[in-house]
PDB file of C-alpha atoms in Angstrom:
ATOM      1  CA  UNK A   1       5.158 -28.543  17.154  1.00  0.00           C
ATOM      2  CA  UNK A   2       1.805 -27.103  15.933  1.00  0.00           C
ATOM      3  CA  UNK A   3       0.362 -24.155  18.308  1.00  0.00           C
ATOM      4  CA  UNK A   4      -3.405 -23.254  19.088  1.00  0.00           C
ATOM      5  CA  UNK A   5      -2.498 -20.071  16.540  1.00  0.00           C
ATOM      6  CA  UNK A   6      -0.456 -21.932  13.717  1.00  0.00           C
ATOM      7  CA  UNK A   7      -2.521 -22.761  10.598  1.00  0.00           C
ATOM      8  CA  UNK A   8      -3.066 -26.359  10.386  1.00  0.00           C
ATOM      9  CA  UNK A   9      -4.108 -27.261   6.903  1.00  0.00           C
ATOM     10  CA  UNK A  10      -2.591 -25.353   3.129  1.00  0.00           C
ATOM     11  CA  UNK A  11      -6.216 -23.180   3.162  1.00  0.00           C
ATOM     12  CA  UNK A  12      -5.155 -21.873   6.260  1.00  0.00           C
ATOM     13  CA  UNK A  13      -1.664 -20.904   5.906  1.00  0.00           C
ATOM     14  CA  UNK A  14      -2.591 -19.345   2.539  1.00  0.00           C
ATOM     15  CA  UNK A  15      -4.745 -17.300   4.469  1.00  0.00           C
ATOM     16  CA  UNK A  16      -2.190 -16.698   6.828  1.00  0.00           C
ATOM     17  CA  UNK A  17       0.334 -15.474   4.414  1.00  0.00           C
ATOM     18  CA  UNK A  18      -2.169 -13.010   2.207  1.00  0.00           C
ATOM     19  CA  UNK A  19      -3.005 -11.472   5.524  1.00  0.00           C
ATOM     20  CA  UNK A  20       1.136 -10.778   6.429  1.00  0.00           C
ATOM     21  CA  UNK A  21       1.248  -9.594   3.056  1.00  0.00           C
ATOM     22  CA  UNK A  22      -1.312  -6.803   3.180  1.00  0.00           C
ATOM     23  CA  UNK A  23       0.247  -5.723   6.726  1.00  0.00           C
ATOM     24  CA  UNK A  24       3.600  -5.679   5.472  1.00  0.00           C
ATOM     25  CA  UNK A  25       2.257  -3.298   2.627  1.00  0.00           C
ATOM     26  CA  UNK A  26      -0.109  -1.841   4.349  1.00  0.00           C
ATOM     27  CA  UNK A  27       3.264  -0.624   6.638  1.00  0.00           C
ATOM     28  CA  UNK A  28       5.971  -0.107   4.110  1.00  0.00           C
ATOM     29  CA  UNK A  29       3.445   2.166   2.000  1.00  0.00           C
ATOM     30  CA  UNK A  30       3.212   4.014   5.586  1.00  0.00           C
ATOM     31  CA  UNK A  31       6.555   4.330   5.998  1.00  0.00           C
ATOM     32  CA  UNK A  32       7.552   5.497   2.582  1.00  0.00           C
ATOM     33  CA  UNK A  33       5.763   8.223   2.677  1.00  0.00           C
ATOM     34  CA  UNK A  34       6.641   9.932   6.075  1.00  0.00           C
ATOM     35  CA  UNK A  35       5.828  10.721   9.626  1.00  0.00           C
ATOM     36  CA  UNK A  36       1.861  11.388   8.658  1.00  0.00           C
ATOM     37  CA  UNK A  37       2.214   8.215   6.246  1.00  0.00           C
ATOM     38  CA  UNK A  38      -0.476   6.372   6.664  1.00  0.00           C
ATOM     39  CA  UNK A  39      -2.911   8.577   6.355  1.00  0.00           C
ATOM     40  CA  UNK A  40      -2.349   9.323   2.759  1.00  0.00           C
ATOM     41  CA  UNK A  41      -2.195   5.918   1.974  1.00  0.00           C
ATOM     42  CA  UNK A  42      -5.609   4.295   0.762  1.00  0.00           C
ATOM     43  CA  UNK A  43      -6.974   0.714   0.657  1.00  0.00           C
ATOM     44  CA  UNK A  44      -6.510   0.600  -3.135  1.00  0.00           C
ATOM     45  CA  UNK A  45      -3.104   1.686  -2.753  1.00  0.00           C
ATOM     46  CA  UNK A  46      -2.177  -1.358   0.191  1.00  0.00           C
ATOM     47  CA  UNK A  47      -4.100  -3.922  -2.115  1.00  0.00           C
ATOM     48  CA  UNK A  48      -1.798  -3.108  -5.115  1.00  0.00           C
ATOM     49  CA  UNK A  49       0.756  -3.215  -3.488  1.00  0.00           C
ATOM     50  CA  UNK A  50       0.167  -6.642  -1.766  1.00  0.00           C
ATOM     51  CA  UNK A  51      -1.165  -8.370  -4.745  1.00  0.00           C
ATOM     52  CA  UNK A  52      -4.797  -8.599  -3.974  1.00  0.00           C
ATOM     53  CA  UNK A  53      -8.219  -7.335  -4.495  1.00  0.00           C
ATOM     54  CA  UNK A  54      -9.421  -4.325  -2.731  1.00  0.00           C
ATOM     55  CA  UNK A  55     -12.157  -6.512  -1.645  1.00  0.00           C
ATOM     56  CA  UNK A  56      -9.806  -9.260  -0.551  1.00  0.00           C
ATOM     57  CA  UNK A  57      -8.047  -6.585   1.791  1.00  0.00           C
ATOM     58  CA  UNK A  58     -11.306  -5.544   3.408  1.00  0.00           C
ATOM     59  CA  UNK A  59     -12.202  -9.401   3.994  1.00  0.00           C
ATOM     60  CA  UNK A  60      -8.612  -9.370   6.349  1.00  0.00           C
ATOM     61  CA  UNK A  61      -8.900  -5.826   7.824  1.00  0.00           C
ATOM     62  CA  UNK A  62     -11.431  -3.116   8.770  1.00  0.00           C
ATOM     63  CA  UNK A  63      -9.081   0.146   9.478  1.00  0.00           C
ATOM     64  CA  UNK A  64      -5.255   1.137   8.165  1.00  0.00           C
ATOM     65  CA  UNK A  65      -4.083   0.777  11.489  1.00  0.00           C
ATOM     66  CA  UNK A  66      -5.279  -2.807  11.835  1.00  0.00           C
ATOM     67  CA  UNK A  67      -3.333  -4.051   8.823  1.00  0.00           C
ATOM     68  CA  UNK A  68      -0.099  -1.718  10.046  1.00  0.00           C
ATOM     69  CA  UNK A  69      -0.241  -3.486  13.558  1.00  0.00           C
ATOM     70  CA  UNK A  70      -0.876  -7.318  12.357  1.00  0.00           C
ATOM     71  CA  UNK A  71       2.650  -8.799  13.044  1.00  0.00           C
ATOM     72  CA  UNK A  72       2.097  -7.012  17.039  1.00  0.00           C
ATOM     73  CA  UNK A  73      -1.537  -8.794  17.191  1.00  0.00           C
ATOM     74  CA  UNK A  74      -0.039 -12.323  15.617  1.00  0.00           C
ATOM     75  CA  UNK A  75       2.639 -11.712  18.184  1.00  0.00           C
ATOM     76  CA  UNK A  76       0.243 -11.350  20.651  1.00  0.00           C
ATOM     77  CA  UNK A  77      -2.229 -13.945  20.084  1.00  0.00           C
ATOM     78  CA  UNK A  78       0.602 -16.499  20.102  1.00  0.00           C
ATOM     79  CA  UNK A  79       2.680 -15.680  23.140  1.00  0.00           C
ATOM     80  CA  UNK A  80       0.305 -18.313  26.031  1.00  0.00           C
ATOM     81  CA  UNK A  81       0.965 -21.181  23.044  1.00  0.00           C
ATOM     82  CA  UNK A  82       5.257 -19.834  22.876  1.00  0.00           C
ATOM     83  CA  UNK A  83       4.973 -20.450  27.076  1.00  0.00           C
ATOM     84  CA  UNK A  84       2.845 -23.987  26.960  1.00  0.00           C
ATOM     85  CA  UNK A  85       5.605 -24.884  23.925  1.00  0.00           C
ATOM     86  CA  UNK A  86       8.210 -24.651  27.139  1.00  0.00           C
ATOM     87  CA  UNK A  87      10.107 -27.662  28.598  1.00  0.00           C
ATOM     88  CA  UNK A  88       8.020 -28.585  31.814  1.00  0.00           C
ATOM     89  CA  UNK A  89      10.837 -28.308  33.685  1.00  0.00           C
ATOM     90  CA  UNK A  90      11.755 -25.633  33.308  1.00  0.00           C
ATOM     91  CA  UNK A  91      11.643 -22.603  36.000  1.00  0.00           C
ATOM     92  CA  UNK A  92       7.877 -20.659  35.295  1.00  0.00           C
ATOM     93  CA  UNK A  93       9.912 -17.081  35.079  1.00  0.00           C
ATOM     94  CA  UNK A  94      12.633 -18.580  33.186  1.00  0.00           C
ATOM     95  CA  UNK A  95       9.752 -20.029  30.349  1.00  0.00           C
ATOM     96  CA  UNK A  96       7.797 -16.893  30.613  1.00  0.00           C
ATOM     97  CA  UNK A  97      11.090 -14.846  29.811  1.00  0.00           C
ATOM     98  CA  UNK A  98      11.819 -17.141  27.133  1.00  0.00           C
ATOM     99  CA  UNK A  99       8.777 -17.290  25.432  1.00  0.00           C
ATOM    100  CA  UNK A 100       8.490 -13.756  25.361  1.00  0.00           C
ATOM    101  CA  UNK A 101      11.652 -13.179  23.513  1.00  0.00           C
ATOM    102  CA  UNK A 102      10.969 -16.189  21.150  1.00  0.00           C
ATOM    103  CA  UNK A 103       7.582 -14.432  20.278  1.00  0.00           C
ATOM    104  CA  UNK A 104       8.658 -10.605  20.322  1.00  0.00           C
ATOM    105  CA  UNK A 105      12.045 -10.513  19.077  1.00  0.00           C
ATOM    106  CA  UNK A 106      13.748 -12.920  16.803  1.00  0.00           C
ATOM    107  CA  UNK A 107      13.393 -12.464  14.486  1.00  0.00           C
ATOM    108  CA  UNK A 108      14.533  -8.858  15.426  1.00  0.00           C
ATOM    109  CA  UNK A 109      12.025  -5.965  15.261  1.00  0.00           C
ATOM    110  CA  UNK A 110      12.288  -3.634  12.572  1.00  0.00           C
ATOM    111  CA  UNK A 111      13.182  -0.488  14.080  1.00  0.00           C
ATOM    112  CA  UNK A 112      11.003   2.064  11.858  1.00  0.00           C
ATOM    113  CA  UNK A 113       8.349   0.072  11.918  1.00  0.00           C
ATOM    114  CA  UNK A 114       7.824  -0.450  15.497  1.00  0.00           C
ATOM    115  CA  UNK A 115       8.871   3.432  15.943  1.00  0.00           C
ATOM    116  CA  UNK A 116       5.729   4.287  13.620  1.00  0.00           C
ATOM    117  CA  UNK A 117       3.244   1.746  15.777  1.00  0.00           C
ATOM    118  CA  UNK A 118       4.716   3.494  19.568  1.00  0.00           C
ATOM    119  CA  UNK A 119       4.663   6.905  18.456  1.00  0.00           C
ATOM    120  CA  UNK A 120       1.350   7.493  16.099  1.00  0.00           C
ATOM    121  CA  UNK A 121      -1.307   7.841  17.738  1.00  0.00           C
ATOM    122  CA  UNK A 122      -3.863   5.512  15.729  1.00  0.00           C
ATOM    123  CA  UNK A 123      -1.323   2.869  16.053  1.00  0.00           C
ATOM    124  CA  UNK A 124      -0.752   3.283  19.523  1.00  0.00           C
ATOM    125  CA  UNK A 125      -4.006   2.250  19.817  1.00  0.00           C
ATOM    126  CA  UNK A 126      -3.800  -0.944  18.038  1.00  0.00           C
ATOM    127  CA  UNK A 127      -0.788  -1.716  19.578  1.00  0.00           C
ATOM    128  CA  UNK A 128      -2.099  -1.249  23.582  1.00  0.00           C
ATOM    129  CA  UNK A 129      -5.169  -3.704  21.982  1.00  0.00           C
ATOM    130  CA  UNK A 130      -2.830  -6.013  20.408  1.00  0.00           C
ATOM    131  CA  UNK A 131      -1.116  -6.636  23.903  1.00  0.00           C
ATOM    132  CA  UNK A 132      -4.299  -6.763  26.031  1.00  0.00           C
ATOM    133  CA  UNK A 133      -4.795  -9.340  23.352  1.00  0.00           C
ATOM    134  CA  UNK A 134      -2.393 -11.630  24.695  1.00  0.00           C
ATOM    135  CA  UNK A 135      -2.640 -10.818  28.340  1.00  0.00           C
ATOM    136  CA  UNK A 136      -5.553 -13.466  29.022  1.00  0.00           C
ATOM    137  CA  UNK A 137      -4.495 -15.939  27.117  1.00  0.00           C
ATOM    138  CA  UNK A 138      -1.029 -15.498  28.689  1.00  0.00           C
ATOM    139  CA  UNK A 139      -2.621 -15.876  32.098  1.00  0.00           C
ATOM    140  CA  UNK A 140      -3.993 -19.373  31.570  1.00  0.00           C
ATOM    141  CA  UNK A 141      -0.493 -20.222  30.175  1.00  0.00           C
ATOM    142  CA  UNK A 142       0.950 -18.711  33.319  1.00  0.00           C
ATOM    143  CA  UNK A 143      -1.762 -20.417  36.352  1.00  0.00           C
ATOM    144  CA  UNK A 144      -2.205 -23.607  33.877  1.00  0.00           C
ATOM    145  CA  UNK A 145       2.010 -24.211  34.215  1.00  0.00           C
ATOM    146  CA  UNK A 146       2.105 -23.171  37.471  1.00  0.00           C
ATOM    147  CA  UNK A 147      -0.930 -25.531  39.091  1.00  0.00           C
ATOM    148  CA  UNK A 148      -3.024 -22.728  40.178  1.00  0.00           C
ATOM    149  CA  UNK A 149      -6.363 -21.660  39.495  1.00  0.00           C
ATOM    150  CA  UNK A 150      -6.864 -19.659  37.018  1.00  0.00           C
ATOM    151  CA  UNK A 151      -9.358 -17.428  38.870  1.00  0.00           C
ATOM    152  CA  UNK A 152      -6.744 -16.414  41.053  1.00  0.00           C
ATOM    153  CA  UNK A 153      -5.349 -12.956  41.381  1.00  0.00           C
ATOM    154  CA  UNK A 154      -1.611 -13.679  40.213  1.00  0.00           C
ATOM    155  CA  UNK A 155      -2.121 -15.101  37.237  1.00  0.00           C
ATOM    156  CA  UNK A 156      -3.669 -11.680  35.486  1.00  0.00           C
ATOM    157  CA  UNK A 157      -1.470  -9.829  37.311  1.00  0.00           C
ATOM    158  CA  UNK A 158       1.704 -11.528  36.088  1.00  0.00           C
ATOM    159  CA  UNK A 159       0.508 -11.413  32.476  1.00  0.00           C
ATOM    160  CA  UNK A 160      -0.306  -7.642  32.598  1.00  0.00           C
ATOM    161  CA  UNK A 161       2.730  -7.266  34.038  1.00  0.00           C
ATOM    162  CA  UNK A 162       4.635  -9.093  31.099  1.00  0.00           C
ATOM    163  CA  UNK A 163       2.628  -7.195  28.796  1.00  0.00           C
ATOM    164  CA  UNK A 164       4.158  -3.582  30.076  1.00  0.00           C
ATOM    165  CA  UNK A 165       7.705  -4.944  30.025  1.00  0.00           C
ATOM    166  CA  UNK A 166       7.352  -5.256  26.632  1.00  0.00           C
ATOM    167  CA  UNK A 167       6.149  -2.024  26.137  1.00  0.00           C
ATOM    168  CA  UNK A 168       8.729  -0.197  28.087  1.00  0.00           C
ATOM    169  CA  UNK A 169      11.369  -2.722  26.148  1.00  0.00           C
ATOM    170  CA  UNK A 170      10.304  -1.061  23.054  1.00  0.00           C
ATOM    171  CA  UNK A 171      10.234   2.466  24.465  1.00  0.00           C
ATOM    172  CA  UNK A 172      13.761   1.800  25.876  1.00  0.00           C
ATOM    173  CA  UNK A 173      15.621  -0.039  22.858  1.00  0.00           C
ATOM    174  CA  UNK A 174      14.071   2.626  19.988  1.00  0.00           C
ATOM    175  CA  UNK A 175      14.646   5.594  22.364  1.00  0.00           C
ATOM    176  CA  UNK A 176      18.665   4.301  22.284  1.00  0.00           C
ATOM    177  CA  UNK A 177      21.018   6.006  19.777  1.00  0.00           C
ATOM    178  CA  UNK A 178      23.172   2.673  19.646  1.00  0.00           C
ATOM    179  CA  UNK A 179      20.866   0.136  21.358  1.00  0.00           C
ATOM    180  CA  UNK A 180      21.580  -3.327  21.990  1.00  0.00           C
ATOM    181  CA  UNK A 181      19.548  -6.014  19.996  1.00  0.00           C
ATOM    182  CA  UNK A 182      15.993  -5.979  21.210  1.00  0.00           C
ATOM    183  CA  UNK A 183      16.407  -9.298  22.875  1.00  0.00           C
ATOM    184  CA  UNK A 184      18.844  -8.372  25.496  1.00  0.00           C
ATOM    185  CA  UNK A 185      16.371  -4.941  26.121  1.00  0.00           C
ATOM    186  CA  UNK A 186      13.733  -7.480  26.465  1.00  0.00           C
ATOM    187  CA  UNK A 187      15.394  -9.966  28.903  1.00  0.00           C
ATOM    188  CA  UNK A 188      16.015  -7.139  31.232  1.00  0.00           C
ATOM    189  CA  UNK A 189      12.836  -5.974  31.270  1.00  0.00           C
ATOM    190  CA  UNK A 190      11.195  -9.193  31.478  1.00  0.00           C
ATOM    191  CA  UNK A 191      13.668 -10.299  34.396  1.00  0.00           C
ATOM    192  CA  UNK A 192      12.437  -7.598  36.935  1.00  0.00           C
ATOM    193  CA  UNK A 193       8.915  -8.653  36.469  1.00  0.00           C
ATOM    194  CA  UNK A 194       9.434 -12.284  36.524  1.00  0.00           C
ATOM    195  CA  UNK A 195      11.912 -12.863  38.853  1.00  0.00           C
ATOM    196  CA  UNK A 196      11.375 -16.020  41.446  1.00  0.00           C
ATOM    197  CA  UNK A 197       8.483 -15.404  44.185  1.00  0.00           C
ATOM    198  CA  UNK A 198       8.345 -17.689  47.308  1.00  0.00           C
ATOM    199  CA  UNK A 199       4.938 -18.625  46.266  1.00  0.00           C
ATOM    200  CA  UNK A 200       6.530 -19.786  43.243  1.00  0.00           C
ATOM    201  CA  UNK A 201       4.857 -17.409  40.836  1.00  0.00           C
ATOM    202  CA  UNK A 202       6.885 -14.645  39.697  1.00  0.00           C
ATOM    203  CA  UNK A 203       7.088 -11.342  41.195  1.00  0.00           C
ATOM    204  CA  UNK A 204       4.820  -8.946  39.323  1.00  0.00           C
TER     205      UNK A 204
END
């Protein structure tokens, strides 16, 4: 199935993939060279290393941290499609639980990686933008599946909601000497914000 977010035609998916490639640099370059990483590393240096132009990089990016955080902001920008992608029938907390953990963690999160976005504080910034990101799009998802209107109150609340379980799922499971795999950290986070309501919507 082809989401809102999925590239739709070969120009698009190229562009797709050269922009994973200069974030996956763009972090690897980071995280070779320490805690203060990234901000010894230069454009010149990410482009290299991702196979493109300086000039192509700055078309994709406009900051370090940008290109660091762009697997968090695809994430985020494609977590209201994951939830629409659910079977209809299925229960809304159970789909919103689900989608989450289809979008955030499998594949599994790297663990340095995400330790370097949560604990610097440029990339904390990027990342607290990546999931406000997905928070309004998540709320249409969310009132859209569960036949209210989307001006409504529980909606935005529900999807902000989501949006700090995954935060404090990623605080938890990196904070763990011996943690489970992210998705079971995730699942029990998620489940105490979206358990069943009587009004049908889950429980913020």
């Amino acid at each position: 199935m082809t989401t809102e977010y999925e590239p739709r035609d070969m120009r698009a998916r190229n562009k797709q993939a050269t922009r994973e490639a200069i974030g996956a640099a763009a972090l690897r370059l980071a995280l070779e060279r320490g805690p203060d990483g990234l901000a010894s590393v230069r454009v010149r240096d990410i482009a290299e290393a991702a196979g493109v132009a300086p000039r192509t990089y700055n078309n994709y990016f406009s900051s370090r941290e940008e290109a660091v955080c762009v697997f968090l902001n695809d994430q985020a920008r494609r977590l209201g499609a994951a939830l629409r992608a659910r079977p209809g029938g299925e229960p809304l907390g159970e789909a919103i639980a689900a989608a989450v953990v289809d979008v955030f963690a499998d594949p599994e999160p790297d663990r340095a990686g995400l330790s370097m976005i949560m604990s610097a504080p440029a990339l904390r910034g990027e990342a607290l933008k990546a999931f406000a990101m997905a928070e309004e799009p998540l709320a249409d998802a969310i009132a859209e599946r569960a036949g209210v209107d989307r001006r409504a109150l529980s909606p935005a609340v529900t999807a902000a909601a989501v949006a700090g379980a995954v935060r404090a799922a990623a605080r938890h499971w990196l904070a763990g000497p011996d943690p489970a795999p992210f998705a079971e950290v995730l699942r029990e986070a998620l489940w105490t914000t979206v358990s069943p309501h009587p009004s049908g919507l889950p429980h913020p």
